[in-house]
PDB file of C-alpha atoms in Angstrom:
ATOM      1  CA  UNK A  12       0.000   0.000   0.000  1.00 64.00           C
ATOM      2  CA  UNK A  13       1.274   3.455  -1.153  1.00 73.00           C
ATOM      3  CA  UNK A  14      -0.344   6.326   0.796  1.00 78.00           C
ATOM      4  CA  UNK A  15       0.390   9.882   0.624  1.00 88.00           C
ATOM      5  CA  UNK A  16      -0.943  12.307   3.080  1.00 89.00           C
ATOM      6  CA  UNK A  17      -1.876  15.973   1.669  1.00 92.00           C
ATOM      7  CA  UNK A  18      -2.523  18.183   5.010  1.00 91.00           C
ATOM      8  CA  UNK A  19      -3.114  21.236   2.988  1.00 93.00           C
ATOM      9  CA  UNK A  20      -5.761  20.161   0.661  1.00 95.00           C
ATOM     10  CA  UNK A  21      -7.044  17.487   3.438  1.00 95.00           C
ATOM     11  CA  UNK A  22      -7.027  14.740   1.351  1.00 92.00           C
ATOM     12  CA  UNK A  23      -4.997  11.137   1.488  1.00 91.00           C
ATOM     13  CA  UNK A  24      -4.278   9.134  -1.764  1.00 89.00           C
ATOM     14  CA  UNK A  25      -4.137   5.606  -1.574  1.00 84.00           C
ATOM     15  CA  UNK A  26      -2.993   3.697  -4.200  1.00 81.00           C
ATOM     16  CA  UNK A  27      -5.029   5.079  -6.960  1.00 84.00           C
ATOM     17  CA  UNK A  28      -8.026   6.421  -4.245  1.00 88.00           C
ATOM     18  CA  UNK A  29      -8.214   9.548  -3.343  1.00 93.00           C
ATOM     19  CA  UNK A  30      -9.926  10.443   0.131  1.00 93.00           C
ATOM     20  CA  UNK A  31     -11.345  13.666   1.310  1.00 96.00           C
ATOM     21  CA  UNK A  32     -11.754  15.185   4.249  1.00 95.00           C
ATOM     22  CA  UNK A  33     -13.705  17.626   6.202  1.00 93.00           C
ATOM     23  CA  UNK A  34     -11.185  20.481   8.092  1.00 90.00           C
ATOM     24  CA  UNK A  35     -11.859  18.495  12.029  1.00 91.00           C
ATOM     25  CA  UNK A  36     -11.367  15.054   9.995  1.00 93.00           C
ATOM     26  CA  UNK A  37      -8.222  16.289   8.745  1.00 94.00           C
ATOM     27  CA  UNK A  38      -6.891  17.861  12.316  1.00 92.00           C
ATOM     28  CA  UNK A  39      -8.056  14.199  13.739  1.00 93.00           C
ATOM     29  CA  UNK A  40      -6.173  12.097  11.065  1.00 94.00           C
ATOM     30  CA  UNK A  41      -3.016  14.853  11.173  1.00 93.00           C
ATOM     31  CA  UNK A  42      -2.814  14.517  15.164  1.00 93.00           C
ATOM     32  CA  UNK A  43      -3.485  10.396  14.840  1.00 94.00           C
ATOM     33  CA  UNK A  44      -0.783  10.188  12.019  1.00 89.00           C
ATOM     34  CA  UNK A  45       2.206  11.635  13.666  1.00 90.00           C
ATOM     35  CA  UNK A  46       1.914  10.031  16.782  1.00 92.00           C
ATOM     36  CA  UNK A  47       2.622   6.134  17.287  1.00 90.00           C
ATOM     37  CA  UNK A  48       1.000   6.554  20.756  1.00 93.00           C
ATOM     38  CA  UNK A  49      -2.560   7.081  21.660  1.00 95.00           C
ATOM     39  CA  UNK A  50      -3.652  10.531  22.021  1.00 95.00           C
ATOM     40  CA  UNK A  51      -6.500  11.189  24.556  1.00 93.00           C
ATOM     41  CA  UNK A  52      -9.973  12.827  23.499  1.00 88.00           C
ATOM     42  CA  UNK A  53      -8.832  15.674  25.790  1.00 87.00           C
ATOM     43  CA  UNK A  54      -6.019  16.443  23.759  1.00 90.00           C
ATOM     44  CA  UNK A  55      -7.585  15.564  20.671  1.00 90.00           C
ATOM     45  CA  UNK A  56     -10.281  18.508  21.989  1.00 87.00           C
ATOM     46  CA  UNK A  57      -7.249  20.827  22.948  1.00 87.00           C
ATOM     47  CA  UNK A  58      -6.208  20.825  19.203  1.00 87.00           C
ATOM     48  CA  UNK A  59      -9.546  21.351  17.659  1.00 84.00           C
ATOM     49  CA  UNK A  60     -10.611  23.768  20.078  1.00 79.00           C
ATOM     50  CA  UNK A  61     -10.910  26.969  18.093  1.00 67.00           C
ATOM     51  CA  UNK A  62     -13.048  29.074  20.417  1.00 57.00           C
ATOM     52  CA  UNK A  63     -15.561  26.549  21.891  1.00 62.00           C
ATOM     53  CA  UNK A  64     -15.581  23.184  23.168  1.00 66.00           C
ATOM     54  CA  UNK A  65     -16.569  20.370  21.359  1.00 73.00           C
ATOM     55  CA  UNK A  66     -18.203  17.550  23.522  1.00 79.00           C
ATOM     56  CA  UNK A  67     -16.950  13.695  23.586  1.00 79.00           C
ATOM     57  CA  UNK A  68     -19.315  12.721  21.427  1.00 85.00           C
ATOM     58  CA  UNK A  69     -18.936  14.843  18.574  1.00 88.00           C
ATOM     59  CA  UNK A  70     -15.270  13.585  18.533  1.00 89.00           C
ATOM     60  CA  UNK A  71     -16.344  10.441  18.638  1.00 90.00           C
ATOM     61  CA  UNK A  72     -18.912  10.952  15.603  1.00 93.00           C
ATOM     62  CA  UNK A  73     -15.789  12.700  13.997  1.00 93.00           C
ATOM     63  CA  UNK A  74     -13.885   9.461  14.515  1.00 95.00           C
ATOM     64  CA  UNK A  75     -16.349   7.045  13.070  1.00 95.00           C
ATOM     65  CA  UNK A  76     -17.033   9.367   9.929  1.00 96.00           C
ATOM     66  CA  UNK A  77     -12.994   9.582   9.244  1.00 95.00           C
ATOM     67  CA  UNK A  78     -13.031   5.552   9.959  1.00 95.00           C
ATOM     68  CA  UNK A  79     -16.001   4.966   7.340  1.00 95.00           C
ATOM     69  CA  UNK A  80     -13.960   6.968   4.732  1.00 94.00           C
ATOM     70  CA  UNK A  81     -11.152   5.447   5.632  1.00 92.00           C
ATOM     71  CA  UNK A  82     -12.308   2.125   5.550  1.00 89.00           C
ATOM     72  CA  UNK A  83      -9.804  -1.036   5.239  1.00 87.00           C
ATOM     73  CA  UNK A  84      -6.703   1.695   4.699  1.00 87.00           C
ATOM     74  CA  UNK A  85      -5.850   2.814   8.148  1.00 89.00           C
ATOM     75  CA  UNK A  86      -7.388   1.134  11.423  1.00 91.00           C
ATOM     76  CA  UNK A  87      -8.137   3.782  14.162  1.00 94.00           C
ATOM     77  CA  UNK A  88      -8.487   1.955  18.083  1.00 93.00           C
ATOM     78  CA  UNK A  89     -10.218   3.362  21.359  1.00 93.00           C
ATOM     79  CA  UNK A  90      -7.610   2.165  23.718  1.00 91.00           C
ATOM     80  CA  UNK A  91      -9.764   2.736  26.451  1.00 89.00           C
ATOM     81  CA  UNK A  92      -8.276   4.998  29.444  1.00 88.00           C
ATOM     82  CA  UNK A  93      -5.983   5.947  26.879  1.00 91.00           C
ATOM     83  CA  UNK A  94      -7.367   7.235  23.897  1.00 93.00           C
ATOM     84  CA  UNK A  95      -6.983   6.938  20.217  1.00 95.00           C
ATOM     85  CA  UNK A  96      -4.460   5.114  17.996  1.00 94.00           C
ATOM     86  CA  UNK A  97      -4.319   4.977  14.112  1.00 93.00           C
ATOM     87  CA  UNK A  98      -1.817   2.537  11.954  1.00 85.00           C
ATOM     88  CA  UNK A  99      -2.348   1.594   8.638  1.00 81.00           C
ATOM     89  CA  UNK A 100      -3.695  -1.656   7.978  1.00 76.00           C
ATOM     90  CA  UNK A 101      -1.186  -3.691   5.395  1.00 61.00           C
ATOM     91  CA  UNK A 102       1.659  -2.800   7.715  1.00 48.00           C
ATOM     92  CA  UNK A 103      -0.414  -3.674  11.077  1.00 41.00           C
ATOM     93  CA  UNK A 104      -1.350  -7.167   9.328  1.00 43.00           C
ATOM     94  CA  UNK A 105       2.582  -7.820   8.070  1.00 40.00           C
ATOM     95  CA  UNK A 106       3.387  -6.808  12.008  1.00 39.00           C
ATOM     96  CA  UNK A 107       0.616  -9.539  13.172  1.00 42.00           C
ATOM     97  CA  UNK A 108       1.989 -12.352  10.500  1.00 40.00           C
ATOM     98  CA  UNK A 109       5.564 -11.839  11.969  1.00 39.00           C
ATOM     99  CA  UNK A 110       4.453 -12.449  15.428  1.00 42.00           C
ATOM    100  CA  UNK A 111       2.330 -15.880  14.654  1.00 41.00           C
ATOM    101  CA  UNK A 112       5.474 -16.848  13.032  1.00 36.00           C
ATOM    102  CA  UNK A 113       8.013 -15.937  15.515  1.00 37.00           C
ATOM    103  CA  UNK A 114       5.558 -18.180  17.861  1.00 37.00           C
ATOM    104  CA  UNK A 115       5.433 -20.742  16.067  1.00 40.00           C
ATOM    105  CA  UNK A 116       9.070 -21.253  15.738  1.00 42.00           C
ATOM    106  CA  UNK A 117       9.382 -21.051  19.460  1.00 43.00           C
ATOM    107  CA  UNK A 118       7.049 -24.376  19.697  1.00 41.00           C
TER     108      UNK A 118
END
């Protein structure tokens, strides 16, 4: 899988799909993406706070729009008590192959 991420024009091409999202989509994914640790829906309502607060649950309804579009490219986890976590699928699934067969050997 070949992914490029466009912050500017909020959209992310994968392989030959392009995806398009809304401006608190694209803040989600952009604050997801860089960080390989989960980020909490406090901080995720830090970032988008421009003026107001937005409640838990329109973050959350953020989150499962931006996982709909993204569908089988990226995978996006509550780690509950933690927060959010995004990786991108192909590489997640290659990660989970290599540790079956790592136990396997050890058998």
């Amino acid at each position: 899988m070949v992914y490029e991420y466009d912050e500017e024009n909020r959209l992310i091409k994968v392989d030959d799909e392009t995806i398009y999202l809304t401006s608190v989509e694209n803040i989600i994914f952009k604050t997801l993406y860089s960080s390989d640790k989960p980020i909490s829906s406090e901080k995720i309502n830090d970032i988008l706070n421009d003026g107001y607060m937005f409640s838990y649950n329109s973050i959350a309804v953020a989150i499962t729009r931006l996982r709909k579009k993204l569908g089988d490219k990226f995978t996006i986890e509550k780690i509950y008590g933690n927060g959010y976590i995004m990786k991108p699928n192909r590489l997640s699934n290659a990660l989970d192959k290599l540790g079956n067969f790592e136990e396997d050997e050890e058998e």
